[in-house]
Structures are given as C-alpha cells and as structure tokens.
Short mmCIF file of C-alpha atoms and ligand atoms in Angstrom, two decimals:
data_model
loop_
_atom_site.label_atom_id
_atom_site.label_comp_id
_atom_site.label_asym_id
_atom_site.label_seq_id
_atom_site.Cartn_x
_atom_site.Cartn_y
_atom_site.Cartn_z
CA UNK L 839 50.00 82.35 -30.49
CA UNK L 840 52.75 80.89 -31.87
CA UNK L 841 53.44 76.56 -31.22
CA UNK L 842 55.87 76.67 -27.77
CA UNK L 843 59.06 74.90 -29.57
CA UNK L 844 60.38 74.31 -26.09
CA UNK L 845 57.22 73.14 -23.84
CA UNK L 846 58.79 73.36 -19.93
CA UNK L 847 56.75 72.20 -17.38
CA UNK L 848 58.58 74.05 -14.41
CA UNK L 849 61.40 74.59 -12.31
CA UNK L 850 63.00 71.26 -11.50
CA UNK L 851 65.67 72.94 -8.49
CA UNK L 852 68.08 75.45 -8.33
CA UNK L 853 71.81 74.41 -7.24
CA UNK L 854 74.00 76.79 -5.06
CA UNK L 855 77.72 76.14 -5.48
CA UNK L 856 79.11 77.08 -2.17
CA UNK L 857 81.61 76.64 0.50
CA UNK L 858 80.56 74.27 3.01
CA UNK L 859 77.36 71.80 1.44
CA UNK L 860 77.08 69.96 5.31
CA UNK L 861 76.59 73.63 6.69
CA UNK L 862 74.97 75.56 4.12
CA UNK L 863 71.86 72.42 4.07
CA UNK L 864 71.79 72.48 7.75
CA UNK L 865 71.17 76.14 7.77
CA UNK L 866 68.16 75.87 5.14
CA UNK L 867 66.68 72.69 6.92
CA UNK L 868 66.44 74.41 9.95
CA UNK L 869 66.11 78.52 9.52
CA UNK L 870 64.16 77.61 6.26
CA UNK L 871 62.36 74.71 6.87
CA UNK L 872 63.56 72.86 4.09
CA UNK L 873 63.43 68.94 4.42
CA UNK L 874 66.57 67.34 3.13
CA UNK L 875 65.60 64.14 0.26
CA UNK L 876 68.63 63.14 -0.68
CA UNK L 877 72.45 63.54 -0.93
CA UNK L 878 75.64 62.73 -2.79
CA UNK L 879 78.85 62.45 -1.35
CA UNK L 880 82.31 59.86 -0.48
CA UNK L 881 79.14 57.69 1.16
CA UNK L 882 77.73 57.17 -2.68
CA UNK L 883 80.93 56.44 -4.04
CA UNK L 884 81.32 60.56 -5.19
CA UNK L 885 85.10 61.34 -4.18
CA UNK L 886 85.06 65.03 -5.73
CA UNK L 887 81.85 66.52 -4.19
CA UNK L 888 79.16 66.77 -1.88
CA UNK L 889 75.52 67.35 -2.62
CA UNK L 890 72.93 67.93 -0.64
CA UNK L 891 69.14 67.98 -2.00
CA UNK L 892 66.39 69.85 0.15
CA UNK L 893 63.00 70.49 -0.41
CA UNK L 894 59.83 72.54 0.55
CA UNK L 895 56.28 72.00 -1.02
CA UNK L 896 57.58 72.81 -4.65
CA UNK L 897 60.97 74.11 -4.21
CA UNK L 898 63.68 72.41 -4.50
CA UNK L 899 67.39 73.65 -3.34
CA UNK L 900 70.52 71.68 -4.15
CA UNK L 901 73.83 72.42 -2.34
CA UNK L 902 77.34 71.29 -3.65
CA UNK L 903 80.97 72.21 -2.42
CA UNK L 904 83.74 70.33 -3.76
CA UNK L 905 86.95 68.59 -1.75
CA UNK L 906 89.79 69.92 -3.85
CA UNK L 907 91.52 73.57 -4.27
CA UNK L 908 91.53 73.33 -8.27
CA UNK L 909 87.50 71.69 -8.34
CA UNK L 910 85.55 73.55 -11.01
CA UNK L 911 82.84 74.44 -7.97
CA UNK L 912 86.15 75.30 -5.53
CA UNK L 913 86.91 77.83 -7.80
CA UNK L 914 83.30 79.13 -8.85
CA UNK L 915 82.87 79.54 -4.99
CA UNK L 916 86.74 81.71 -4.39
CA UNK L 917 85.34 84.20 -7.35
CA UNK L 918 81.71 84.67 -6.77
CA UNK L 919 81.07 83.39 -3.18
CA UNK L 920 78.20 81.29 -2.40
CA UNK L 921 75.84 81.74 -5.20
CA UNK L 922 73.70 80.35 -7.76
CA UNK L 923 75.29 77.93 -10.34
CA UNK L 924 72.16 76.08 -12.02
CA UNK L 925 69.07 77.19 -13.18
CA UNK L 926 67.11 74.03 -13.64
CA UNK L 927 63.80 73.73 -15.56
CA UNK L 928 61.80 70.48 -16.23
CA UNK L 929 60.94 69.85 -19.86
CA UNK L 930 59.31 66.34 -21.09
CA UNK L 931 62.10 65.59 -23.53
CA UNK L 932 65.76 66.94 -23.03
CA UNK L 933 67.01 66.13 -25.92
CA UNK L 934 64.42 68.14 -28.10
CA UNK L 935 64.81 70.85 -25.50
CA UNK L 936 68.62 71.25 -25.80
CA UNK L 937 68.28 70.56 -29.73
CA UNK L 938 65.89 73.51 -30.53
CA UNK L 939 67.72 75.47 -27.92
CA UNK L 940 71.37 74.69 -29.91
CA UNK L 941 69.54 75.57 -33.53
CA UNK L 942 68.44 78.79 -31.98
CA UNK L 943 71.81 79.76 -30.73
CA UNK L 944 72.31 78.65 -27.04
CA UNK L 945 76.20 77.71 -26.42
CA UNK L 946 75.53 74.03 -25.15
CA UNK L 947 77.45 72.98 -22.13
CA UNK L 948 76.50 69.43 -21.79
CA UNK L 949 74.43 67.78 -24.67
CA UNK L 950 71.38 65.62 -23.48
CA UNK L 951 72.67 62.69 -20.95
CA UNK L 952 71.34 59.87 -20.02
CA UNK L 953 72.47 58.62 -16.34
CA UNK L 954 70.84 55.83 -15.09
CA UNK L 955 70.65 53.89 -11.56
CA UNK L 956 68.61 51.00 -10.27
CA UNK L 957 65.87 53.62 -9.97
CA UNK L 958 65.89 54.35 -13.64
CA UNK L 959 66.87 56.82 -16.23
CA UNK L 960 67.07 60.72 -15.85
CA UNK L 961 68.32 63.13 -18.85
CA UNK L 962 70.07 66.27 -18.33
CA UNK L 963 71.34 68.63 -20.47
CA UNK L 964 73.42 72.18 -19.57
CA UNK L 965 73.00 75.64 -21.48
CA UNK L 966 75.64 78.52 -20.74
CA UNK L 967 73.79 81.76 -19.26
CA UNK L 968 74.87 84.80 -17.82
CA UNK L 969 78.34 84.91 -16.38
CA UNK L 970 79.18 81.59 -15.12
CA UNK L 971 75.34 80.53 -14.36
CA UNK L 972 74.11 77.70 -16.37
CA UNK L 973 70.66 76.25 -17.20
CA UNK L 974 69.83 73.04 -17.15
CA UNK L 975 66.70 70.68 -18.34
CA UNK L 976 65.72 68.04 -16.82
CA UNK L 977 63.69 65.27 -18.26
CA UNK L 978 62.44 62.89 -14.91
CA UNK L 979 59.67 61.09 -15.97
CA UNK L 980 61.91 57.80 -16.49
CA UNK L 981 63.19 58.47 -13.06
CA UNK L 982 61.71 57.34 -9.84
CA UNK L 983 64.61 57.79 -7.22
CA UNK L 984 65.02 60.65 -4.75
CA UNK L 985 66.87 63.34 -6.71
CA UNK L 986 69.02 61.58 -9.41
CA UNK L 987 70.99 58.74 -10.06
CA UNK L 988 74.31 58.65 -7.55
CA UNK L 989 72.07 60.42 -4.59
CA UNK L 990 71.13 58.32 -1.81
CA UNK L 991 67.21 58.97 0.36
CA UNK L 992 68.29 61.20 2.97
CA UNK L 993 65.84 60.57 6.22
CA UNK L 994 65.42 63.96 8.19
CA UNK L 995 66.52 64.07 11.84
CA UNK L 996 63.72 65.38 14.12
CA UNK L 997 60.89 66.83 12.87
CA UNK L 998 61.18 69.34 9.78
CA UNK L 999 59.36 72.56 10.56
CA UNK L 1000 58.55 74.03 7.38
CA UNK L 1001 57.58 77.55 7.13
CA UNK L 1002 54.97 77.40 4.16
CA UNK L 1003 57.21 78.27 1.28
CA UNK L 1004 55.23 76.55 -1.70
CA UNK L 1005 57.06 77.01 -5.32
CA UNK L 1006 59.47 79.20 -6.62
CA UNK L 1007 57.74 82.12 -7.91
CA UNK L 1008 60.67 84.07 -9.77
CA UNK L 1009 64.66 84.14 -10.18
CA UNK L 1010 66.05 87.87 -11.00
CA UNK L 1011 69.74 87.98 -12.75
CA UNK L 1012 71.87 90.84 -12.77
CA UNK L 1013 73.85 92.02 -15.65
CA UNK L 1014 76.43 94.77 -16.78
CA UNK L 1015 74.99 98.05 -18.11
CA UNK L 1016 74.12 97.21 -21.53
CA UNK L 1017 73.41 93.78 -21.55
CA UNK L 1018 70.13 93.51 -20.64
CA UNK L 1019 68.43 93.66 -23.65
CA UNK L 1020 70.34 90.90 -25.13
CA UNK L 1021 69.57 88.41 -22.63
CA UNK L 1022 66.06 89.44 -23.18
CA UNK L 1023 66.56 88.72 -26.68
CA UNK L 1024 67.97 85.02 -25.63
CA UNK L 1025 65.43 84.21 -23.71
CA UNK L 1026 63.07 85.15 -26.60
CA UNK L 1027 65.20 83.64 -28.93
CA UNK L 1028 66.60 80.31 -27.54
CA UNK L 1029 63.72 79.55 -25.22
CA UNK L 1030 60.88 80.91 -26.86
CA UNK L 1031 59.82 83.55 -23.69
CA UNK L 1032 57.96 86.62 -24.06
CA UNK L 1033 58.31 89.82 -22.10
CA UNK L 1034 55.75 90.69 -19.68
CA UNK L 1035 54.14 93.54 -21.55
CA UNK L 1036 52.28 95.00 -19.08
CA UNK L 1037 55.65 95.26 -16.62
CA UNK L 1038 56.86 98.78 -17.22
CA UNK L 1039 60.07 99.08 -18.28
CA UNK L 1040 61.40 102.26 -17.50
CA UNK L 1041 63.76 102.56 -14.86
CA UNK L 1042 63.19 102.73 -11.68
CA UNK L 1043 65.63 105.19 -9.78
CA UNK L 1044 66.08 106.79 -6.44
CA UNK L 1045 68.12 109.92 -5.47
CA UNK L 1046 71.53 107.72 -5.59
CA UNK L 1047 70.98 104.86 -7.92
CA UNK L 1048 68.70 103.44 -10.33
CA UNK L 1049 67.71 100.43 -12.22
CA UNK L 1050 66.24 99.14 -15.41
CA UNK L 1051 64.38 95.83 -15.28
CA UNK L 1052 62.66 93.38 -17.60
CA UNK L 1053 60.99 90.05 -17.09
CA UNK L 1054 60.96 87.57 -19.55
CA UNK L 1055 58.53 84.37 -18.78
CA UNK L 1056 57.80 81.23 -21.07
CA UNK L 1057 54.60 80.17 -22.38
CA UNK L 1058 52.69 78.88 -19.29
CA UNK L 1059 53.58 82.00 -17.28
CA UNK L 1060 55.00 79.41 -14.69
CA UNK L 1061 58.62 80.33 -14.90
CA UNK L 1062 59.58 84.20 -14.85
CA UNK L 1063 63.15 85.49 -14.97
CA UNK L 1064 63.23 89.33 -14.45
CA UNK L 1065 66.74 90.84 -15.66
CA UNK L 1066 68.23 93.98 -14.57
CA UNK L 1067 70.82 96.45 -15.47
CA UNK L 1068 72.03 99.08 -13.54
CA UNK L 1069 71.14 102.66 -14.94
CA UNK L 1070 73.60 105.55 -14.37
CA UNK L 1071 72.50 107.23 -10.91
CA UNK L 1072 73.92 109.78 -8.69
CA UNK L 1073 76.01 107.28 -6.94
CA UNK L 1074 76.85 103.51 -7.69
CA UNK L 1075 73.41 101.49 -7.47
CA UNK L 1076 73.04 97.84 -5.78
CA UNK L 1077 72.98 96.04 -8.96
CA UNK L 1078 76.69 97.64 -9.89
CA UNK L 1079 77.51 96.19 -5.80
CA UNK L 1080 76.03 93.36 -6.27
CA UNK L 1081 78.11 92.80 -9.89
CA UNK L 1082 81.21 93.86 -7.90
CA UNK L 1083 80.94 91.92 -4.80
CA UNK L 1084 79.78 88.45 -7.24
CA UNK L 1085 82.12 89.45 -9.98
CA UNK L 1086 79.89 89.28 -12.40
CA UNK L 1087 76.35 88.89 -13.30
CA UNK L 1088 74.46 86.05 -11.46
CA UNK L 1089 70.99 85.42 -9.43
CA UNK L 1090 70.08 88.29 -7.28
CA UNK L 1091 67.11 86.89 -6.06
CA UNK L 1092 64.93 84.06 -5.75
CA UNK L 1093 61.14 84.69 -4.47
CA UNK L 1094 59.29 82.10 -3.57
CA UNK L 1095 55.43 81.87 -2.89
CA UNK L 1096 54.00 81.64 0.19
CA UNK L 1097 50.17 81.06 1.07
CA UNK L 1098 50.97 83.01 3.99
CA UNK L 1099 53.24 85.42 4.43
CA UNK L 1100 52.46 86.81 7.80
CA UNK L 1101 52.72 83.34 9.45
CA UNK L 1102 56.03 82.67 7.40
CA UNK L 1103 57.55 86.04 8.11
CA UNK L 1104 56.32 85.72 11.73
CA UNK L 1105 58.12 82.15 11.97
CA UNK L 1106 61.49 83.37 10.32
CA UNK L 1107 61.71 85.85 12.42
CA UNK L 1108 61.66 83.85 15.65
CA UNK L 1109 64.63 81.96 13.62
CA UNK L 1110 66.63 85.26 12.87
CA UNK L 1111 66.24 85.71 9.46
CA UNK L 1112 66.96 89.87 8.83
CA UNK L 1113 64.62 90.95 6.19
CA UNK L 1114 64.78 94.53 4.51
CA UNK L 1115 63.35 97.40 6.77
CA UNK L 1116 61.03 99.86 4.97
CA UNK L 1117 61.07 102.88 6.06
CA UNK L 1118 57.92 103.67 8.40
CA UNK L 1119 56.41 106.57 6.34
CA UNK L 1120 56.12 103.84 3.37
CA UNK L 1121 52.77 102.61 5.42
CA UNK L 1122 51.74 106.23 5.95
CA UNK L 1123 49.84 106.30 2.61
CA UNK L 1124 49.43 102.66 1.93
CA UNK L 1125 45.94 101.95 2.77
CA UNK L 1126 44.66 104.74 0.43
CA UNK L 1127 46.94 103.47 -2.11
CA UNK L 1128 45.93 99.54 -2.51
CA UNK L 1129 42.54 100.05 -0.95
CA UNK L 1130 40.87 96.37 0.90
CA UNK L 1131 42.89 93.65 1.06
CA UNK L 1132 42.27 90.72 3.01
CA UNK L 1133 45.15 91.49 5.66
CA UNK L 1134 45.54 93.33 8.42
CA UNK L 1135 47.68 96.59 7.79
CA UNK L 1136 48.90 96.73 11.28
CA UNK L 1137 50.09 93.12 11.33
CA UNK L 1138 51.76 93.96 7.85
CA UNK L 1139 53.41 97.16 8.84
CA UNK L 1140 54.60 95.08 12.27
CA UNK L 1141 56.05 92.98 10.21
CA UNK L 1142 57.27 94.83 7.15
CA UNK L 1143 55.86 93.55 4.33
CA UNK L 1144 54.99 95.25 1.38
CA UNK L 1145 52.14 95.60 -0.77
CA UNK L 1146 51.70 96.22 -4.51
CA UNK L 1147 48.77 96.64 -6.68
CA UNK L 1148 48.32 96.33 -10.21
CA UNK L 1149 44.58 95.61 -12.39
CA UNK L 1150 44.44 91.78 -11.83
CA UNK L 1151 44.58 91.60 -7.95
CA UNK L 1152 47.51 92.24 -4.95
CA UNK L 1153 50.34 90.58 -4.14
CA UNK L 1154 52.65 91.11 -0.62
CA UNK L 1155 56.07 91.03 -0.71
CA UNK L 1156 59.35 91.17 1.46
CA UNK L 1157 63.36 90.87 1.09
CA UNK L 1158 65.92 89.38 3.46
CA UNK L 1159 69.43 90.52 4.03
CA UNK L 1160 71.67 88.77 1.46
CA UNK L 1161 72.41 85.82 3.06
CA UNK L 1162 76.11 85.55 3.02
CA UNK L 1163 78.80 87.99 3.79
CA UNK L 1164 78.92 89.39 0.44
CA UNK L 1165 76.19 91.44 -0.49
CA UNK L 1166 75.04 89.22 -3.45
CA UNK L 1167 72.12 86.63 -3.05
CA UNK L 1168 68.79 87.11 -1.51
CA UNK L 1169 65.43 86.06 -1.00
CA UNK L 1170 62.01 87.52 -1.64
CA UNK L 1171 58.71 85.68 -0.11
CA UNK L 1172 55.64 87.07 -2.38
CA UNK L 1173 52.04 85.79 -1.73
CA UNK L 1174 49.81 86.60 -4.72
CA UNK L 1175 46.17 87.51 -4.79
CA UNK L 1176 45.62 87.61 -8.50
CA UNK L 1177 48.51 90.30 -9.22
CA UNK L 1178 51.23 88.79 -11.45
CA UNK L 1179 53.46 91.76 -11.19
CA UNK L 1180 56.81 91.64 -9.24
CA UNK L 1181 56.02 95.27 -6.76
CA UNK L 1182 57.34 97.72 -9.27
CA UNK L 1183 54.81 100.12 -7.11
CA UNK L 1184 57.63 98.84 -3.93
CA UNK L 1185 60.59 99.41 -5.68
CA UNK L 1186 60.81 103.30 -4.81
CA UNK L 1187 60.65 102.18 -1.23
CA UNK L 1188 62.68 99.45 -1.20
CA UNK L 1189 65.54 100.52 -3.12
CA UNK L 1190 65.81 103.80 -0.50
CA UNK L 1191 65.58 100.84 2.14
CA UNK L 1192 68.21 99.09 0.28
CA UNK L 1193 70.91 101.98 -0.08
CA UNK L 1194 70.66 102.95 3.48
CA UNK L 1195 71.85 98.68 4.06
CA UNK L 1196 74.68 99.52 0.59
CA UNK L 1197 75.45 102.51 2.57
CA UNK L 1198 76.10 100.99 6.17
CA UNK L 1199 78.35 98.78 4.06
CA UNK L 1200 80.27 101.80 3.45
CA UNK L 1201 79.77 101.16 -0.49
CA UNK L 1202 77.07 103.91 -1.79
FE1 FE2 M 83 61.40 89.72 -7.06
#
C-alpha cells in the first residue's frame, strides 16, 4: 500500500451553522445527551457569533448562529436551513495536511492558522467541499484548552444524561445527479481515500425512486464518507428532496456508534426523538435472513431497528426524522459487531419507509 500523504487521526467535530446556537445546544444536551465543554460568544469578547461546543464519548458537535442579517453563517442558515457547515478531521500537522491537499487540487479556504490563547496554540486550516460545506483540519496537540482559543469551559447545569453515543461512525453527502463520481475522485485524489470495494455500487432503487451510493474512507478505515446521487426513478427520490429542500448538496446524515442501541433507542424514545418506521413485514423474514445475533428480535422489532449482514460480522441500525422542519439532516445510530458495511441489505426497506414520510410531505 501506498505511504498515506495525508495521515488523519480522526474526526475532530462537526459544526452546524444554524438559527438559534442557545436553542439548538440545549436541545442536543438534553434530547441527546450531549454535555456542553465550552462556548464562544459577546461573554468571550466574540461580538459576531455564538458557539456552542458539546460533546458525547467521542463526538463532538459545535453549534454557531450569527447576530447580524448580512453574517456569512446568517445567510448559510436563510438558504440551506440548519445544516452542516464543517467537516472537521484531526491530522498531526495542518500545515502539511492543507499543503499536500492544495498540490493535489483542493480549492483552499483558509491556509494553515495558528491562533493561540493562554492555553496554547491550535492550527486550523479550511478546504472547500461540496456545495457550501467545508473541511477543516485540525492540528491540537499544542492545545490544551476546552475547544479552541476564544471559547471559554462551559460547566453543565444538572446532571448530563448521556445516551451512549460513542464516536461518529460515518457522514453521508448528497450531490446532484452526476457528480458523484467526481467527489469520489477528490477524495481519492486530494485526501488520499479509497473506495470501499466490497460496498456494492449499484443503485439501490424502489418502485418510486432510487439511489446510487459510494463510500470513500481514508487509510485507517476510521473516517468514512459515503456519497450519493440520485438515480432517475419513477418519481423524484429523497436525495433530489433533500437537494431541493437544502438547496444544494450537503450532509444527509451523520451515524454515530453506539455500544448499545436498544438502551439508546429505548432512552430517546422516552425523550421524543421520531425515528424511521419500517414497515412490519421487514421483520417477517429477518431471522432467517441474518441468522444468531446476540439480540433479541422481539426487542429489535419493538423498537425498530434494523439489521444487516455482510461476511465480517452484523451491525444494527436506525434513522430519525430529519430533525428540523426541512426535510434535510438526520441521524443514524449503528452498533457494529464486526460488519463494516453501512445496511445496503436495509436500504430496500428503508427507502419504502422513507417515501411513505417524502410522501406525507406531499413531495413524492
Ligand atoms: Fe449511514
């Protein structure tokens, strides 16, 4: 195998540009069971913005929403709605990262920066990615503080109640028609990923609408970004709603990894979270399908979770609602028992589960 010319050691956080930071952190602190660690805001001396930095085991969430009507993240917010902005990755030197990423091709937003504090020195540096998502490195081992330098320690108040959720697992972007396969060439090209060869690529379709999907992941298999385009189907498929409704191509999902998911999916439903119904026949067969598994199938057809199957193990999977009004960005939970697929045995099911939701919106 070829030398990794851009060595990441994980995600660092993702940042969600949205309307209201206070309200949007609240809601993950105490539906999600996020902790908050830190913010930024006309407290820190930041008159523009607010920030607020949560997180749970190794997932880290940043929210930002900006004071003024003409503020860069104002306006991201009017044209896509809450969303994704930044992709963030850790990498042990930023400025090699964003140098071999600029002599590979990647349109560099913000050269490697240096901002410093009392707490020490942290490097950033921004890449421009789909749409109007960015990704950023992150170089933190010269940085001890909370977040970064301008956020103060946030303390939580009362208890935080997390619900198990341990790393991000995978972010999925969707694209126009046609452009998948040259972000799959970026991501090969200016970050040195490989596709996951033994993830099928053809598409995936339904009687209405259909998909194609790739997954690109970088040499540690720690970070995986599957990409999708939507494939020309009876009638107009999620990933062209979720392109309409976001105005572009953005995030679609985030999954992250839970040890387990009956206990979280159990808690998050006593806090209200709406996940994505299956339809009931989709457990009819199931057992005779996967085969053993160490879960009950009762408890997961109770609860709705899903199970795929693929040579290396099993993993168990389920969707929320998109979590604002537009139907744009939502969340997967996946616990993983040696499978490192993404459910492409679920995606029949789900995707019929998901157009009867697209078509209660009155947009199928
Ligand atoms: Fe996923």
């Amino acid at each position: 195998m070829s030398t990794d010319f851009l060595p990441i050691r994980g995600y660092d956080h993702v940042e969600f540009y949205v309307g209201n930071a206070k309200q949007a952190a609240h809601f993950y602190e105490k539906v999600f069971g996020f902790t908050p660690v830190a913010k930024m805001g006309l407290e820190t001396g930041c008159r523009d913005r607010a920030s607020y930095v949560l997180q749970q085991g190794g997932a880290r969430f940043v929210f930002t929403s900006a004071f003024g009507p003409d503020h860069e993240v104002t306006r991201h917010v009017a044209l896509h709605g809450d969303g994704v902005k930044v992709i963030a990755l850790e990498v042990g030197d930023c400025e090699s990262a964003v140098r071999e990423a600029k002599s590979r091709g990647a349109t560099v937003i913000q050269k490697a920066t240096a901002f410093q504090d009392e707490q020490g020195t942290l490097k950033t540096g921004i890449l421009r990615y789909a749409g109007d998502t960015v990704f950023k490195f992150v170089e933190r081992t010269g940085y001890r503080g909370p977040f970064a330098p301008g956020y103060k320690p946030l303390t939580p108040v009362g208890r935080p109640r997390p619900v198990g959720i341990a790393a991000i697992d995978h972010m999925v972007t969707n694209v126009y028609l046609g452009e998948m396969n040259y972000w799959v060439g970026w991501y090969a090209q200016i970050l040195g990923f490989t596709q996951l060869k033994h993830f099928s690529d053809k598409d995936i379709s339904t009687e209405y609408s259909a998909l194609m999907s790739k997954v690109m992941e970088n040499g540690t298999g720690k970070c995986k970004f599957p990409i999708n385009e939507p494939a020309e189907g009876k009638k107009r498929s999620q990933i062209d709603e979720f392109l309409e409704y976001y105005a572009g191509p953005g995030v679609q999902h985030v999954a992250m990894n839970v040890p387990d998911i009956c206990a979280a999916v159990r808690e998050l439903r006593q806090r209200d979270i709406d996940f994505l119904r299956v339809p009931d026949t989709y457990y009819e067969d199931l057992k005779s399908r996967i085969g053993a598994i160490e879960e009950d199938y009762a408890e997961l057809r109770e609860l709705g979770i899903l199970v795929d199957r693929d040579e290396d193990g099993y993993l168990l999977q389920i969707f929320t609602q998109p979590m604002q009004d537009r139907p744009t960005l939502f969340y997967e939970l996946i616990e993983r028992h040696g499978c490192r697929g993404f459910g492409q045995g679920n995606f029949k099911a789900l995707f019929v589960s998901l157009e009867r939701e697209q078509e209660r919106r009155g947009n199928l």
